[in-house]
Amino acid sequence: MKQILIAVSALLWVTQAAQAQENSYRNAVGIRLGPSVPSVKSGITFKRFLANNNAIEGILSFGDGFSICGLYEIHKPIAAENLQWFIGFGGYAGFANNVNNIGAAGIVGLDYNFSNVPLNLTLDWKPELNLIEYIGFEGSTVGLSIRYRF
């Protein structure tokens, strides 16, 4: 995780001198920081827009095992410049300590793009509903994603 943070910091330092880009983006990759309780924890995140307001997001987390999550998201503008809200749904599979969790996930959050650097921030709530191995709801999944837009 430390190596990922160093790599993202270096990337941001290099791109600070870049010219201003459009507020929208096609792809973004970075890190997602979140709690250690859900199946999908902190990890690497990739978002790709399929159209102006429809995106897919993948999250790969690791630590005491690994998990993968796929989400479909719908983005809507807010009156504030460079800010959108989004809502979505998807599924995940997590494998840790001889426990395999498979379930459904939802997501709702805010998405902000900086004007002068190709940086994207999202703050989201991503609840999970475990369906296989055990049935249970995990609602304490607030996360912060920091991504490089391209």
Short mmCIF file of N, CA and C in Angstrom, two decimals:
data_model
loop_
_atom_site.label_atom_id
_atom_site.label_comp_id
_atom_site.label_asym_id
_atom_site.label_seq_id
_atom_site.Cartn_x
_atom_site.Cartn_y
_atom_site.Cartn_z
N MET A 1 0.82 -1.18 0.00
CA MET A 1 0.00 0.00 0.00
C MET A 1 0.88 1.26 0.00
N LYS A 2 1.99 1.21 0.75
CA LYS A 2 2.90 2.34 0.81
C LYS A 2 3.46 2.64 -0.58
N GLN A 3 3.77 1.59 -1.33
CA GLN A 3 4.32 1.76 -2.68
C GLN A 3 3.31 2.41 -3.61
N ILE A 4 2.04 2.05 -3.45
CA ILE A 4 0.99 2.65 -4.28
C ILE A 4 0.88 4.14 -3.98
N LEU A 5 0.89 4.50 -2.69
CA LEU A 5 0.80 5.91 -2.32
C LEU A 5 1.99 6.71 -2.85
N ILE A 6 3.18 6.14 -2.80
CA ILE A 6 4.37 6.81 -3.32
C ILE A 6 4.24 7.00 -4.84
N ALA A 7 3.78 5.97 -5.54
CA ALA A 7 3.64 6.05 -6.99
C ALA A 7 2.60 7.10 -7.38
N VAL A 8 1.46 7.14 -6.69
CA VAL A 8 0.43 8.12 -7.00
C VAL A 8 0.94 9.53 -6.69
N SER A 9 1.65 9.71 -5.58
CA SER A 9 2.21 11.03 -5.24
C SER A 9 3.19 11.51 -6.31
N ALA A 10 4.05 10.61 -6.77
CA ALA A 10 5.00 10.97 -7.81
C ALA A 10 4.28 11.35 -9.09
N LEU A 11 3.24 10.60 -9.44
CA LEU A 11 2.47 10.88 -10.64
C LEU A 11 1.81 12.25 -10.55
N LEU A 12 1.27 12.58 -9.39
CA LEU A 12 0.64 13.89 -9.21
C LEU A 12 1.66 15.01 -9.31
N TRP A 13 2.83 14.80 -8.75
CA TRP A 13 3.88 15.82 -8.81
C TRP A 13 4.29 16.08 -10.26
N VAL A 14 4.42 15.02 -11.04
CA VAL A 14 4.81 15.16 -12.44
C VAL A 14 3.74 15.87 -13.24
N THR A 15 2.48 15.62 -12.94
CA THR A 15 1.39 16.16 -13.76
C THR A 15 0.92 17.53 -13.31
N GLN A 16 1.45 18.10 -12.25
CA GLN A 16 1.02 19.42 -11.81
C GLN A 16 1.28 20.49 -12.85
N ALA A 17 2.29 20.30 -13.66
CA ALA A 17 2.62 21.29 -14.68
C ALA A 17 1.82 21.09 -15.97
N ALA A 18 0.98 20.07 -15.99
CA ALA A 18 0.21 19.78 -17.20
C ALA A 18 -0.82 20.89 -17.47
N GLN A 19 -1.17 21.01 -18.72
CA GLN A 19 -2.18 21.99 -19.09
C GLN A 19 -3.54 21.56 -18.57
N ALA A 20 -4.43 22.55 -18.41
CA ALA A 20 -5.77 22.25 -17.94
C ALA A 20 -6.49 21.34 -18.92
N GLN A 21 -7.24 20.41 -18.38
CA GLN A 21 -7.98 19.49 -19.22
C GLN A 21 -9.48 19.74 -19.05
N GLU A 22 -10.25 19.09 -19.89
CA GLU A 22 -11.69 19.19 -19.76
C GLU A 22 -12.12 18.60 -18.42
N ASN A 23 -13.28 19.00 -17.95
CA ASN A 23 -13.79 18.50 -16.68
C ASN A 23 -14.21 17.04 -16.79
N SER A 24 -14.60 16.61 -17.97
CA SER A 24 -14.98 15.22 -18.14
C SER A 24 -13.74 14.39 -18.47
N TYR A 25 -13.85 13.12 -18.29
CA TYR A 25 -12.74 12.22 -18.58
C TYR A 25 -13.29 10.90 -19.07
N ARG A 26 -12.48 10.14 -19.75
CA ARG A 26 -12.87 8.84 -20.27
C ARG A 26 -12.45 7.72 -19.31
N ASN A 27 -11.21 7.79 -18.80
CA ASN A 27 -10.66 6.77 -17.91
C ASN A 27 -9.99 7.44 -16.72
N ALA A 28 -9.94 6.72 -15.61
CA ALA A 28 -9.22 7.19 -14.43
C ALA A 28 -8.79 5.97 -13.62
N VAL A 29 -7.57 6.03 -13.08
CA VAL A 29 -7.04 4.95 -12.27
C VAL A 29 -6.40 5.54 -11.02
N GLY A 30 -6.51 4.84 -9.90
CA GLY A 30 -5.93 5.34 -8.66
C GLY A 30 -6.16 4.39 -7.51
N ILE A 31 -6.26 4.97 -6.33
CA ILE A 31 -6.44 4.18 -5.11
C ILE A 31 -7.76 4.54 -4.44
N ARG A 32 -8.32 3.57 -3.73
CA ARG A 32 -9.52 3.79 -2.93
C ARG A 32 -9.17 3.46 -1.49
N LEU A 33 -9.41 4.40 -0.62
CA LEU A 33 -9.16 4.22 0.80
C LEU A 33 -10.50 4.04 1.50
N GLY A 34 -10.59 2.99 2.32
CA GLY A 34 -11.84 2.72 3.01
C GLY A 34 -11.60 1.90 4.26
N PRO A 35 -12.67 1.53 4.94
CA PRO A 35 -12.55 0.77 6.19
C PRO A 35 -12.10 -0.67 5.94
N SER A 36 -11.66 -1.32 6.99
CA SER A 36 -11.18 -2.70 6.88
C SER A 36 -12.26 -3.74 7.15
N VAL A 37 -13.50 -3.31 7.36
CA VAL A 37 -14.57 -4.22 7.71
C VAL A 37 -15.22 -4.93 6.53
N PRO A 38 -15.55 -4.24 5.42
CA PRO A 38 -16.29 -4.91 4.34
C PRO A 38 -15.42 -5.89 3.58
N SER A 39 -16.04 -6.62 2.69
CA SER A 39 -15.29 -7.54 1.82
C SER A 39 -14.37 -6.77 0.87
N VAL A 40 -14.87 -5.68 0.29
CA VAL A 40 -14.07 -4.86 -0.62
C VAL A 40 -13.49 -3.70 0.19
N LYS A 41 -12.20 -3.81 0.50
CA LYS A 41 -11.51 -2.84 1.34
C LYS A 41 -10.77 -1.82 0.47
N SER A 42 -9.76 -1.17 1.05
CA SER A 42 -8.91 -0.25 0.30
C SER A 42 -8.20 -1.00 -0.82
N GLY A 43 -7.94 -0.32 -1.92
CA GLY A 43 -7.26 -0.98 -3.03
C GLY A 43 -7.12 -0.09 -4.24
N ILE A 44 -7.05 -0.72 -5.39
CA ILE A 44 -6.89 -0.03 -6.67
C ILE A 44 -8.25 0.11 -7.32
N THR A 45 -8.52 1.28 -7.88
CA THR A 45 -9.78 1.54 -8.55
C THR A 45 -9.54 2.02 -9.98
N PHE A 46 -10.40 1.58 -10.89
CA PHE A 46 -10.36 2.00 -12.29
C PHE A 46 -11.79 2.35 -12.70
N LYS A 47 -11.96 3.53 -13.30
CA LYS A 47 -13.28 3.94 -13.77
C LYS A 47 -13.18 4.28 -15.25
N ARG A 48 -14.18 3.82 -16.01
CA ARG A 48 -14.25 4.11 -17.45
C ARG A 48 -15.67 4.56 -17.78
N PHE A 49 -15.74 5.73 -18.45
CA PHE A 49 -17.04 6.21 -18.90
C PHE A 49 -17.40 5.56 -20.22
N LEU A 50 -18.60 5.04 -20.29
CA LEU A 50 -19.12 4.43 -21.51
C LEU A 50 -19.83 5.47 -22.36
N ALA A 51 -20.40 6.47 -21.71
CA ALA A 51 -21.09 7.58 -22.35
C ALA A 51 -20.93 8.77 -21.43
N ASN A 52 -21.57 9.89 -21.74
CA ASN A 52 -21.40 11.10 -20.94
C ASN A 52 -21.72 10.91 -19.46
N ASN A 53 -22.72 10.12 -19.15
CA ASN A 53 -23.09 9.98 -17.74
C ASN A 53 -23.11 8.54 -17.24
N ASN A 54 -22.67 7.58 -18.02
CA ASN A 54 -22.65 6.18 -17.60
C ASN A 54 -21.22 5.68 -17.51
N ALA A 55 -20.88 5.06 -16.38
CA ALA A 55 -19.51 4.58 -16.18
C ALA A 55 -19.53 3.20 -15.56
N ILE A 56 -18.42 2.49 -15.73
CA ILE A 56 -18.20 1.25 -15.00
C ILE A 56 -16.96 1.47 -14.12
N GLU A 57 -16.98 0.86 -12.95
CA GLU A 57 -15.85 0.98 -12.04
C GLU A 57 -15.47 -0.40 -11.53
N GLY A 58 -14.20 -0.65 -11.46
CA GLY A 58 -13.68 -1.87 -10.90
C GLY A 58 -12.79 -1.55 -9.72
N ILE A 59 -12.91 -2.33 -8.65
CA ILE A 59 -12.08 -2.14 -7.46
C ILE A 59 -11.43 -3.48 -7.14
N LEU A 60 -10.12 -3.46 -6.98
CA LEU A 60 -9.36 -4.64 -6.58
C LEU A 60 -8.72 -4.31 -5.24
N SER A 61 -9.11 -5.05 -4.20
CA SER A 61 -8.54 -4.78 -2.88
C SER A 61 -7.77 -6.00 -2.40
N PHE A 62 -6.82 -5.75 -1.53
CA PHE A 62 -5.96 -6.82 -1.04
C PHE A 62 -5.52 -6.47 0.37
N GLY A 63 -4.97 -7.42 1.04
CA GLY A 63 -4.53 -7.25 2.43
C GLY A 63 -4.56 -8.62 3.07
N ASP A 64 -5.59 -8.90 3.83
CA ASP A 64 -5.77 -10.23 4.43
C ASP A 64 -6.55 -11.14 3.48
N GLY A 65 -6.18 -11.11 2.23
CA GLY A 65 -6.87 -11.82 1.16
C GLY A 65 -7.04 -10.84 0.02
N PHE A 66 -7.99 -11.10 -0.86
CA PHE A 66 -8.27 -10.14 -1.92
C PHE A 66 -9.74 -10.19 -2.28
N SER A 67 -10.18 -9.13 -2.93
CA SER A 67 -11.56 -9.08 -3.41
C SER A 67 -11.59 -8.23 -4.67
N ILE A 68 -12.64 -8.45 -5.44
CA ILE A 68 -12.84 -7.71 -6.68
C ILE A 68 -14.31 -7.28 -6.73
N CYS A 69 -14.53 -6.06 -7.19
CA CYS A 69 -15.88 -5.50 -7.23
C CYS A 69 -16.08 -4.82 -8.58
N GLY A 70 -17.23 -5.02 -9.20
CA GLY A 70 -17.59 -4.35 -10.44
C GLY A 70 -18.87 -3.56 -10.23
N LEU A 71 -18.89 -2.31 -10.66
CA LEU A 71 -20.04 -1.43 -10.46
C LEU A 71 -20.42 -0.72 -11.76
N TYR A 72 -21.71 -0.53 -11.96
CA TYR A 72 -22.24 0.30 -13.04
C TYR A 72 -22.76 1.56 -12.39
N GLU A 73 -22.35 2.74 -12.89
CA GLU A 73 -22.70 4.00 -12.24
C GLU A 73 -23.34 4.97 -13.22
N ILE A 74 -24.28 5.75 -12.71
CA ILE A 74 -24.91 6.83 -13.46
C ILE A 74 -24.54 8.14 -12.77
N HIS A 75 -23.91 9.05 -13.53
CA HIS A 75 -23.45 10.33 -13.01
C HIS A 75 -24.40 11.44 -13.42
N LYS A 76 -24.65 12.36 -12.50
CA LYS A 76 -25.52 13.51 -12.77
C LYS A 76 -24.83 14.77 -12.27
N PRO A 77 -24.88 15.86 -13.05
CA PRO A 77 -24.20 17.10 -12.63
C PRO A 77 -24.89 17.77 -11.44
N ILE A 78 -24.10 18.52 -10.72
CA ILE A 78 -24.57 19.38 -9.63
C ILE A 78 -24.26 20.80 -10.05
N ALA A 79 -24.93 21.78 -9.48
CA ALA A 79 -24.73 23.17 -9.86
C ALA A 79 -23.29 23.65 -9.66
N ALA A 80 -22.55 23.02 -8.75
CA ALA A 80 -21.15 23.42 -8.51
C ALA A 80 -20.27 22.95 -9.67
N GLU A 81 -19.32 23.79 -10.06
CA GLU A 81 -18.44 23.47 -11.18
C GLU A 81 -17.56 22.25 -10.86
N ASN A 82 -17.42 21.36 -11.83
CA ASN A 82 -16.57 20.16 -11.75
C ASN A 82 -17.07 19.10 -10.77
N LEU A 83 -18.29 19.23 -10.28
CA LEU A 83 -18.81 18.30 -9.28
C LEU A 83 -20.04 17.57 -9.83
N GLN A 84 -20.08 16.26 -9.59
CA GLN A 84 -21.23 15.43 -9.98
C GLN A 84 -21.60 14.54 -8.80
N TRP A 85 -22.82 14.07 -8.79
CA TRP A 85 -23.17 12.99 -7.87
C TRP A 85 -23.41 11.76 -8.72
N PHE A 86 -23.31 10.58 -8.11
CA PHE A 86 -23.52 9.36 -8.86
C PHE A 86 -24.17 8.30 -7.97
N ILE A 87 -24.79 7.36 -8.65
CA ILE A 87 -25.44 6.23 -7.98
C ILE A 87 -25.20 5.01 -8.86
N GLY A 88 -25.10 3.84 -8.25
CA GLY A 88 -24.85 2.65 -9.04
C GLY A 88 -25.04 1.37 -8.26
N PHE A 89 -24.78 0.27 -8.96
CA PHE A 89 -24.96 -1.06 -8.37
C PHE A 89 -24.00 -2.03 -9.03
N GLY A 90 -23.81 -3.17 -8.41
CA GLY A 90 -22.92 -4.18 -8.97
C GLY A 90 -22.78 -5.36 -8.04
N GLY A 91 -21.65 -6.04 -8.16
CA GLY A 91 -21.41 -7.22 -7.35
C GLY A 91 -19.94 -7.36 -7.02
N TYR A 92 -19.65 -8.28 -6.10
CA TYR A 92 -18.28 -8.49 -5.68
C TYR A 92 -18.06 -9.93 -5.26
N ALA A 93 -16.78 -10.29 -5.19
CA ALA A 93 -16.35 -11.58 -4.65
C ALA A 93 -15.11 -11.31 -3.81
N GLY A 94 -15.09 -11.84 -2.61
CA GLY A 94 -13.96 -11.65 -1.71
C GLY A 94 -13.47 -12.98 -1.17
N PHE A 95 -12.15 -13.10 -1.06
CA PHE A 95 -11.54 -14.35 -0.62
C PHE A 95 -10.49 -14.03 0.44
N ALA A 96 -10.76 -14.42 1.70
CA ALA A 96 -9.83 -14.14 2.80
C ALA A 96 -10.02 -15.15 3.92
N ASN A 97 -8.90 -15.65 4.44
CA ASN A 97 -8.91 -16.53 5.61
C ASN A 97 -9.93 -17.67 5.51
N ASN A 98 -9.90 -18.38 4.40
CA ASN A 98 -10.81 -19.51 4.16
C ASN A 98 -12.28 -19.12 4.15
N VAL A 99 -12.59 -17.84 3.94
CA VAL A 99 -13.97 -17.36 3.84
C VAL A 99 -14.15 -16.74 2.47
N ASN A 100 -15.11 -17.24 1.72
CA ASN A 100 -15.41 -16.70 0.39
C ASN A 100 -16.74 -15.97 0.46
N ASN A 101 -16.72 -14.68 0.20
CA ASN A 101 -17.94 -13.89 0.21
C ASN A 101 -18.26 -13.45 -1.21
N ILE A 102 -19.50 -13.66 -1.60
CA ILE A 102 -19.99 -13.17 -2.89
C ILE A 102 -21.28 -12.44 -2.60
N GLY A 103 -21.43 -11.27 -3.23
CA GLY A 103 -22.64 -10.52 -2.93
C GLY A 103 -22.89 -9.37 -3.88
N ALA A 104 -23.86 -8.57 -3.49
CA ALA A 104 -24.28 -7.40 -4.25
C ALA A 104 -23.76 -6.14 -3.57
N ALA A 105 -23.49 -5.11 -4.37
CA ALA A 105 -23.02 -3.84 -3.83
C ALA A 105 -23.78 -2.70 -4.49
N GLY A 106 -24.00 -1.67 -3.72
CA GLY A 106 -24.55 -0.43 -4.24
C GLY A 106 -23.53 0.66 -4.02
N ILE A 107 -23.72 1.80 -4.64
CA ILE A 107 -22.81 2.92 -4.43
C ILE A 107 -23.55 4.22 -4.68
N VAL A 108 -23.25 5.22 -3.87
CA VAL A 108 -23.75 6.58 -4.07
C VAL A 108 -22.65 7.52 -3.57
N GLY A 109 -22.41 8.60 -4.32
CA GLY A 109 -21.33 9.48 -3.89
C GLY A 109 -21.20 10.75 -4.70
N LEU A 110 -20.11 11.46 -4.43
CA LEU A 110 -19.77 12.70 -5.12
C LEU A 110 -18.48 12.50 -5.88
N ASP A 111 -18.39 13.08 -7.07
CA ASP A 111 -17.25 12.94 -7.96
C ASP A 111 -16.78 14.35 -8.34
N TYR A 112 -15.52 14.67 -8.03
CA TYR A 112 -14.97 16.00 -8.31
C TYR A 112 -13.73 15.90 -9.19
N ASN A 113 -13.65 16.76 -10.20
CA ASN A 113 -12.50 16.84 -11.10
C ASN A 113 -11.82 18.19 -10.93
N PHE A 114 -10.51 18.17 -10.69
CA PHE A 114 -9.74 19.40 -10.62
C PHE A 114 -9.57 19.96 -12.02
N SER A 115 -9.60 21.29 -12.15
CA SER A 115 -9.47 21.94 -13.46
C SER A 115 -8.04 21.98 -13.95
N ASN A 116 -7.09 22.20 -13.05
CA ASN A 116 -5.71 22.46 -13.48
C ASN A 116 -4.80 21.24 -13.45
N VAL A 117 -5.23 20.12 -12.93
CA VAL A 117 -4.46 18.87 -12.95
C VAL A 117 -5.40 17.72 -13.29
N PRO A 118 -4.91 16.67 -13.91
CA PRO A 118 -5.78 15.54 -14.27
C PRO A 118 -6.05 14.62 -13.08
N LEU A 119 -6.69 15.19 -12.07
CA LEU A 119 -6.95 14.47 -10.81
C LEU A 119 -8.44 14.42 -10.56
N ASN A 120 -8.91 13.28 -10.10
CA ASN A 120 -10.32 13.05 -9.79
C ASN A 120 -10.42 12.54 -8.36
N LEU A 121 -11.36 13.07 -7.59
CA LEU A 121 -11.63 12.60 -6.23
C LEU A 121 -13.08 12.16 -6.14
N THR A 122 -13.33 11.06 -5.46
CA THR A 122 -14.70 10.68 -5.16
C THR A 122 -14.79 10.32 -3.68
N LEU A 123 -15.91 10.68 -3.11
CA LEU A 123 -16.28 10.29 -1.75
C LEU A 123 -17.58 9.53 -1.90
N ASP A 124 -17.60 8.28 -1.43
CA ASP A 124 -18.78 7.46 -1.68
C ASP A 124 -19.15 6.60 -0.48
N TRP A 125 -20.37 6.11 -0.53
CA TRP A 125 -20.87 5.10 0.41
C TRP A 125 -21.19 3.87 -0.44
N LYS A 126 -20.57 2.74 -0.13
CA LYS A 126 -20.71 1.52 -0.93
C LYS A 126 -21.14 0.35 -0.02
N PRO A 127 -22.43 0.26 0.29
CA PRO A 127 -22.87 -0.86 1.13
C PRO A 127 -22.80 -2.19 0.38
N GLU A 128 -22.60 -3.26 1.14
CA GLU A 128 -22.49 -4.61 0.57
C GLU A 128 -23.50 -5.54 1.23
N LEU A 129 -24.04 -6.44 0.43
CA LEU A 129 -24.95 -7.47 0.91
C LEU A 129 -24.35 -8.83 0.58
N ASN A 130 -23.80 -9.50 1.58
CA ASN A 130 -23.23 -10.84 1.39
C ASN A 130 -24.35 -11.83 1.11
N LEU A 131 -24.18 -12.64 0.07
CA LEU A 131 -25.21 -13.61 -0.30
C LEU A 131 -24.71 -15.05 -0.23
N ILE A 132 -23.40 -15.26 -0.39
CA ILE A 132 -22.84 -16.61 -0.36
C ILE A 132 -21.78 -16.68 0.72
N GLU A 133 -21.69 -17.75 1.39
CA GLU A 133 -20.87 -18.09 2.56
C GLU A 133 -21.64 -17.73 3.81
N TYR A 134 -22.10 -16.51 3.91
CA TYR A 134 -23.05 -16.13 4.95
C TYR A 134 -23.85 -14.95 4.44
N ILE A 135 -25.05 -14.78 4.95
CA ILE A 135 -25.90 -13.67 4.53
C ILE A 135 -25.77 -12.56 5.56
N GLY A 136 -25.46 -11.37 5.09
CA GLY A 136 -25.32 -10.25 6.01
C GLY A 136 -25.15 -8.95 5.25
N PHE A 137 -25.44 -7.85 5.93
CA PHE A 137 -25.35 -6.51 5.35
C PHE A 137 -24.21 -5.76 6.01
N GLU A 138 -23.39 -5.10 5.20
CA GLU A 138 -22.30 -4.26 5.71
C GLU A 138 -22.51 -2.85 5.20
N GLY A 139 -22.87 -1.94 6.10
CA GLY A 139 -23.18 -0.58 5.70
C GLY A 139 -22.12 0.44 6.02
N SER A 140 -21.02 0.04 6.66
CA SER A 140 -20.00 1.01 7.08
C SER A 140 -18.89 1.14 6.05
N THR A 141 -19.26 1.32 4.80
CA THR A 141 -18.26 1.30 3.73
C THR A 141 -18.14 2.65 3.04
N VAL A 142 -17.74 3.67 3.76
CA VAL A 142 -17.47 4.98 3.18
C VAL A 142 -16.04 4.97 2.68
N GLY A 143 -15.83 5.45 1.46
CA GLY A 143 -14.49 5.43 0.87
C GLY A 143 -14.14 6.73 0.17
N LEU A 144 -12.84 6.95 0.02
CA LEU A 144 -12.30 8.08 -0.70
C LEU A 144 -11.39 7.54 -1.79
N SER A 145 -11.68 7.91 -3.05
CA SER A 145 -10.86 7.48 -4.17
C SER A 145 -10.11 8.68 -4.74
N ILE A 146 -8.84 8.46 -5.06
CA ILE A 146 -7.98 9.46 -5.66
C ILE A 146 -7.47 8.86 -6.96
N ARG A 147 -7.84 9.47 -8.10
CA ARG A 147 -7.52 8.87 -9.39
C ARG A 147 -6.84 9.86 -10.32
N TYR A 148 -6.01 9.31 -11.21
CA TYR A 148 -5.40 10.06 -12.31
C TYR A 148 -6.31 9.90 -13.53
N ARG A 149 -6.76 11.03 -14.11
CA ARG A 149 -7.64 11.00 -15.28
C ARG A 149 -6.84 10.96 -16.56
N PHE A 150 -7.33 10.17 -17.52
CA PHE A 150 -6.73 10.17 -18.85
C PHE A 150 -7.76 9.78 -19.88
#
